């Protein structure tokens, strides 16, 4: 999320970003995830550590998003989902929420053409209600303007919450008269805000906090998680490379076992 709270903590299983560097910057990790999702946490604490107002941290966070998107394109990631604003973030102070809305609108105006030129397709994940008509129209225009791009699918989770998404799925099924025996996992996925997007292989949460924060509850059931201690505005291309390198060494078994393991083992 672009919003954050709490004190800085060291992440379990995270490594010191000042020393966790690949040996050769030109080398790509052995295995690139198809879909990476990011909880962009730590903007406020980044600003506070520099004696700046929180909105300065959010501006720095949006500036950094541009760099990470470019890095994702260069690494060959096909889907990137970023948690920009949650359904719970509306409870933040009014001046902060209004400031964030202004920043987001400015970002769309400033960055849309560049994203298009890079081959990025923008999709919205979440609800469009509670947004001003002007902001809503800008989001819809960005989606339409980039719909034929396929180099990178950029999902912006804005006014999004995992529980709210599941409620949305249930409500839509009831409205359409879906019978209980007709409900399957594949059907549920057709009603998710992320319909048509594969589940994330890797979810990154910056700032060292170790929480899911209501993000992609269904989709992240078997995702790998990575918790770097660095604040989001400082999460750069090399930090993303480190995350991908860590992912490339994970053993994803989805509850199964490898053929060389004891078949009675569960884990």
CSV table of C-alpha atoms in Angstrom, one decimal:
chain,number,residue,atom,x,y,z
A,1,UNK,CA,0.0,0.0,0.0
A,2,UNK,CA,1.1,3.6,-0.5
A,3,UNK,CA,-0.1,4.1,3.1
A,4,UNK,CA,1.6,2.6,6.1
A,5,UNK,CA,1.7,2.7,9.9
A,6,UNK,CA,3.9,1.4,12.7
A,7,UNK,CA,7.6,1.4,13.5
A,8,UNK,CA,10.2,-0.1,11.3
A,9,UNK,CA,10.9,-3.7,11.9
A,10,UNK,CA,13.3,-6.2,10.6
A,11,UNK,CA,11.6,-8.9,8.5
A,12,UNK,CA,11.9,-12.6,9.3
A,13,UNK,CA,13.7,-14.2,6.4
A,14,UNK,CA,14.6,-10.9,4.8
A,15,UNK,CA,18.3,-10.1,4.2
A,16,UNK,CA,20.2,-6.9,4.6
A,17,UNK,CA,19.6,-5.0,1.3
A,18,UNK,CA,23.0,-3.3,1.5
A,19,UNK,CA,24.7,-6.6,1.1
A,20,UNK,CA,22.2,-8.7,-0.8
A,21,UNK,CA,23.5,-7.9,-4.2
A,22,UNK,CA,23.8,-10.2,-7.2
A,23,UNK,CA,27.4,-10.9,-8.3
A,24,UNK,CA,26.8,-9.5,-11.8
A,25,UNK,CA,24.2,-6.9,-12.5
A,26,UNK,CA,23.8,-8.2,-16.0
A,27,UNK,CA,22.8,-11.7,-14.8
A,28,UNK,CA,19.1,-12.5,-14.6
A,29,UNK,CA,17.8,-14.8,-12.0
A,30,UNK,CA,17.4,-18.4,-13.1
A,31,UNK,CA,13.6,-18.4,-12.8
A,32,UNK,CA,11.5,-15.3,-13.4
A,33,UNK,CA,8.0,-15.3,-11.9
A,34,UNK,CA,5.1,-14.7,-14.3
A,35,UNK,CA,3.2,-12.5,-11.8
A,36,UNK,CA,4.7,-10.4,-9.1
A,37,UNK,CA,2.5,-8.5,-6.6
A,38,UNK,CA,3.8,-5.7,-4.3
A,39,UNK,CA,2.5,-4.2,-1.1
A,40,UNK,CA,4.2,-0.8,-1.4
A,41,UNK,CA,4.8,-0.1,2.3
A,42,UNK,CA,6.9,2.4,4.2
A,43,UNK,CA,6.3,5.8,2.4
A,44,UNK,CA,5.3,7.6,5.6
A,45,UNK,CA,8.2,6.3,7.6
A,46,UNK,CA,10.6,7.1,4.8
A,47,UNK,CA,9.4,10.7,4.9
A,48,UNK,CA,9.4,10.9,8.7
A,49,UNK,CA,13.0,9.6,8.8
A,50,UNK,CA,13.9,12.6,6.6
A,51,UNK,CA,11.9,15.2,8.5
A,52,UNK,CA,9.3,15.4,5.7
A,53,UNK,CA,5.5,15.4,5.7
A,54,UNK,CA,3.8,12.0,4.9
A,55,UNK,CA,2.6,13.2,1.5
A,56,UNK,CA,6.2,13.8,0.5
A,57,UNK,CA,6.7,10.1,1.1
A,58,UNK,CA,3.7,9.2,-1.0
A,59,UNK,CA,5.0,11.3,-3.8
A,60,UNK,CA,8.4,9.6,-3.6
A,61,UNK,CA,6.6,6.3,-3.6
A,62,UNK,CA,4.8,7.1,-6.9
A,63,UNK,CA,8.0,8.2,-8.4
A,64,UNK,CA,9.6,4.9,-7.5
A,65,UNK,CA,6.7,3.0,-9.0
A,66,UNK,CA,7.8,4.3,-12.4
A,67,UNK,CA,11.3,2.8,-11.9
A,68,UNK,CA,10.0,-0.5,-10.7
A,69,UNK,CA,7.7,-0.8,-13.6
A,70,UNK,CA,10.6,-0.2,-16.0
A,71,UNK,CA,12.6,-2.9,-14.1
A,72,UNK,CA,9.8,-5.4,-14.3
A,73,UNK,CA,9.6,-4.9,-18.1
A,74,UNK,CA,13.4,-5.4,-18.4
A,75,UNK,CA,13.3,-8.5,-16.3
A,76,UNK,CA,10.5,-10.0,-18.4
A,77,UNK,CA,7.8,-10.1,-15.7
A,78,UNK,CA,4.4,-10.5,-17.4
A,79,UNK,CA,2.1,-9.3,-14.7
A,80,UNK,CA,2.7,-6.7,-12.0
A,81,UNK,CA,0.1,-6.0,-9.3
A,82,UNK,CA,0.6,-3.1,-6.9
A,83,UNK,CA,-1.4,-2.3,-3.8
A,84,UNK,CA,-2.0,1.4,-4.1
A,85,UNK,CA,-5.0,2.1,-1.9
A,86,UNK,CA,-7.0,-0.2,0.3
A,87,UNK,CA,-10.6,-0.1,1.4
A,88,UNK,CA,-9.4,0.5,4.9
A,89,UNK,CA,-7.3,3.5,3.8
A,90,UNK,CA,-10.4,5.7,3.6
A,91,UNK,CA,-10.2,5.9,7.4
A,92,UNK,CA,-7.0,7.9,7.3
A,93,UNK,CA,-7.0,11.6,8.0
A,94,UNK,CA,-9.1,13.5,5.4
A,95,UNK,CA,-6.2,15.8,4.3
A,96,UNK,CA,-4.0,12.8,3.7
A,97,UNK,CA,-6.6,10.9,1.7
A,98,UNK,CA,-7.4,14.0,-0.4
A,99,UNK,CA,-3.7,14.6,-1.0
A,100,UNK,CA,-3.3,11.0,-2.2
A,101,UNK,CA,-6.1,11.3,-4.6
A,102,UNK,CA,-4.5,14.4,-6.1
A,103,UNK,CA,-1.2,12.6,-6.4
A,104,UNK,CA,-2.8,9.6,-8.1
A,105,UNK,CA,-4.6,11.8,-10.6
A,106,UNK,CA,-1.4,13.7,-11.4
A,107,UNK,CA,0.5,10.4,-11.9
A,108,UNK,CA,-2.1,9.3,-14.5
A,109,UNK,CA,-1.8,12.6,-16.3
A,110,UNK,CA,2.0,12.5,-16.3
A,111,UNK,CA,2.8,8.9,-16.8
A,112,UNK,CA,0.1,7.5,-19.1
A,113,UNK,CA,1.8,8.1,-22.4
A,114,UNK,CA,5.1,6.7,-21.2
A,115,UNK,CA,3.4,3.6,-19.9
A,116,UNK,CA,1.7,3.2,-23.2
A,117,UNK,CA,5.0,3.6,-25.1
A,118,UNK,CA,6.5,0.9,-22.9
A,119,UNK,CA,3.8,-1.5,-23.9
A,120,UNK,CA,2.2,-1.5,-20.5
A,121,UNK,CA,-1.5,-2.4,-20.2
A,122,UNK,CA,-3.3,-0.9,-17.2
A,123,UNK,CA,-6.0,-2.7,-15.4
A,124,UNK,CA,-7.9,-1.7,-12.3
A,125,UNK,CA,-8.4,-4.1,-9.4
A,126,UNK,CA,-11.1,-3.1,-6.9
A,127,UNK,CA,-14.1,-0.9,-6.9
A,128,UNK,CA,-14.5,2.5,-8.6
A,129,UNK,CA,-17.2,3.8,-6.2
A,130,UNK,CA,-16.2,6.5,-3.7
A,131,UNK,CA,-13.9,8.1,-6.3
A,132,UNK,CA,-14.7,11.4,-7.8
A,133,UNK,CA,-16.2,11.3,-11.3
A,134,UNK,CA,-13.1,13.0,-12.7
A,135,UNK,CA,-10.7,10.5,-11.2
A,136,UNK,CA,-13.0,7.6,-12.2
A,137,UNK,CA,-13.0,8.8,-15.8
A,138,UNK,CA,-9.2,9.1,-15.9
A,139,UNK,CA,-8.9,5.5,-14.7
A,140,UNK,CA,-11.3,4.2,-17.3
A,141,UNK,CA,-9.5,6.3,-20.0
A,142,UNK,CA,-6.2,4.8,-19.0
A,143,UNK,CA,-7.6,1.2,-19.2
A,144,UNK,CA,-9.1,1.9,-22.6
A,145,UNK,CA,-6.0,3.7,-23.9
A,146,UNK,CA,-3.7,0.8,-23.1
A,147,UNK,CA,-6.0,-2.2,-23.6
A,148,UNK,CA,-4.0,-3.5,-26.6
A,149,UNK,CA,-0.6,-3.5,-24.9
A,150,UNK,CA,0.7,-6.8,-23.7
A,151,UNK,CA,4.4,-6.3,-22.8
A,152,UNK,CA,3.4,-5.9,-19.1
A,153,UNK,CA,0.0,-6.1,-17.5
A,154,UNK,CA,-0.1,-3.6,-14.7
A,155,UNK,CA,-2.9,-4.2,-12.1
A,156,UNK,CA,-3.5,-1.2,-9.9
A,157,UNK,CA,-5.3,-2.4,-6.7
A,158,UNK,CA,-7.1,0.8,-5.8
A,159,UNK,CA,-10.0,1.0,-3.4
A,160,UNK,CA,-9.3,-2.7,-3.0
A,161,UNK,CA,-9.6,-5.2,-0.1
A,162,UNK,CA,-9.4,-9.0,-0.2
A,163,UNK,CA,-12.4,-9.5,2.0
A,164,UNK,CA,-14.4,-7.0,0.0
A,165,UNK,CA,-13.5,-8.9,-3.2
A,166,UNK,CA,-14.8,-12.1,-1.8
A,167,UNK,CA,-18.0,-10.4,-0.7
A,168,UNK,CA,-18.3,-9.1,-4.3
A,169,UNK,CA,-17.9,-12.6,-5.7
A,170,UNK,CA,-20.6,-14.0,-3.4
A,171,UNK,CA,-23.0,-11.1,-4.1
A,172,UNK,CA,-22.5,-11.4,-7.9
A,173,UNK,CA,-23.1,-15.2,-7.8
A,174,UNK,CA,-26.3,-14.7,-5.8
A,175,UNK,CA,-27.5,-12.0,-8.2
A,176,UNK,CA,-26.9,-14.3,-11.2
A,177,UNK,CA,-28.6,-17.3,-9.5
A,178,UNK,CA,-25.6,-19.6,-9.3
A,179,UNK,CA,-26.6,-22.8,-7.6
A,180,UNK,CA,-24.4,-24.1,-4.7
A,181,UNK,CA,-23.5,-27.2,-6.6
A,182,UNK,CA,-22.3,-25.1,-9.5
A,183,UNK,CA,-19.7,-23.2,-7.4
A,184,UNK,CA,-16.2,-24.3,-8.2
A,185,UNK,CA,-12.8,-22.7,-7.8
A,186,UNK,CA,-12.6,-21.9,-11.5
A,187,UNK,CA,-16.0,-20.2,-11.3
A,188,UNK,CA,-15.1,-18.1,-8.3
A,189,UNK,CA,-12.0,-16.9,-10.2
A,190,UNK,CA,-14.2,-15.7,-13.0
A,191,UNK,CA,-15.9,-13.3,-10.6
A,192,UNK,CA,-12.7,-12.0,-8.9
A,193,UNK,CA,-11.5,-8.4,-9.7
A,194,UNK,CA,-8.4,-10.1,-11.1
A,195,UNK,CA,-10.3,-12.4,-13.5
A,196,UNK,CA,-8.1,-13.3,-16.4
A,197,UNK,CA,-4.9,-12.8,-14.4
A,198,UNK,CA,-2.9,-15.7,-13.1
A,199,UNK,CA,-2.3,-15.9,-9.4
A,200,UNK,CA,0.8,-14.2,-8.2
A,201,UNK,CA,3.9,-16.3,-8.0
A,202,UNK,CA,5.7,-13.9,-5.7
A,203,UNK,CA,4.3,-11.3,-3.3
A,204,UNK,CA,6.7,-8.6,-2.0
A,205,UNK,CA,6.0,-6.4,1.0
A,206,UNK,CA,8.5,-3.7,1.6
A,207,UNK,CA,9.5,-1.9,4.9
A,208,UNK,CA,10.0,-5.1,6.9
A,209,UNK,CA,6.4,-5.5,8.1
A,210,UNK,CA,5.2,-9.1,7.9
A,211,UNK,CA,1.5,-9.0,7.2
A,212,UNK,CA,-0.8,-9.7,4.3
A,213,UNK,CA,-3.0,-6.7,5.0
A,214,UNK,CA,-6.1,-7.9,3.2
A,215,UNK,CA,-4.2,-8.2,-0.1
A,216,UNK,CA,-5.1,-10.9,-2.7
A,217,UNK,CA,-6.5,-13.3,-0.1
A,218,UNK,CA,-7.8,-15.8,-2.6
A,219,UNK,CA,-5.1,-15.3,-5.3
A,220,UNK,CA,-2.2,-15.5,-2.8
A,221,UNK,CA,-3.0,-18.8,-1.2
A,222,UNK,CA,0.1,-20.4,-2.6
A,223,UNK,CA,2.2,-17.4,-3.4
A,224,UNK,CA,5.8,-17.1,-2.2
A,225,UNK,CA,6.3,-14.1,0.1
A,226,UNK,CA,9.4,-11.9,0.4
A,227,UNK,CA,9.8,-9.2,3.1
A,228,UNK,CA,12.7,-6.8,2.5
A,229,UNK,CA,13.4,-4.3,5.3
A,230,UNK,CA,13.8,-1.4,2.8
A,231,UNK,CA,11.1,1.3,2.6
A,232,UNK,CA,9.1,1.4,-0.7
A,233,UNK,CA,10.7,4.6,-2.1
A,234,UNK,CA,14.1,2.9,-1.8
A,235,UNK,CA,13.0,-0.4,-3.3
A,236,UNK,CA,14.9,-0.1,-6.7
A,237,UNK,CA,15.8,-2.3,-9.6
A,238,UNK,CA,18.5,-4.1,-7.6
A,239,UNK,CA,16.2,-4.7,-4.8
A,240,UNK,CA,13.7,-6.3,-7.2
A,241,UNK,CA,16.5,-8.3,-8.7
A,242,UNK,CA,17.3,-9.6,-5.2
A,243,UNK,CA,13.7,-10.6,-4.7
A,244,UNK,CA,13.6,-12.5,-8.0
A,245,UNK,CA,16.9,-14.2,-7.1
A,246,UNK,CA,15.4,-15.3,-3.8
A,247,UNK,CA,12.3,-16.6,-5.6
A,248,UNK,CA,14.3,-18.6,-8.1
A,249,UNK,CA,15.6,-20.7,-5.2
A,250,UNK,CA,12.3,-21.4,-3.6
A,251,UNK,CA,10.8,-24.9,-3.9
A,252,UNK,CA,7.1,-24.6,-4.8
A,253,UNK,CA,5.4,-27.8,-4.0
A,254,UNK,CA,1.7,-26.7,-3.5
A,255,UNK,CA,1.2,-29.1,-0.7
A,256,UNK,CA,2.7,-32.0,-2.6
A,257,UNK,CA,6.1,-33.7,-2.2
A,258,UNK,CA,9.1,-34.1,-4.6
A,259,UNK,CA,9.6,-37.6,-6.0
A,260,UNK,CA,12.8,-38.0,-4.1
A,261,UNK,CA,11.1,-37.4,-0.7
A,262,UNK,CA,9.4,-39.8,1.6
A,263,UNK,CA,5.9,-40.2,0.1
A,264,UNK,CA,4.4,-40.2,3.7
A,265,UNK,CA,5.9,-36.7,4.4
A,266,UNK,CA,3.3,-33.9,4.6
A,267,UNK,CA,4.5,-30.3,4.1
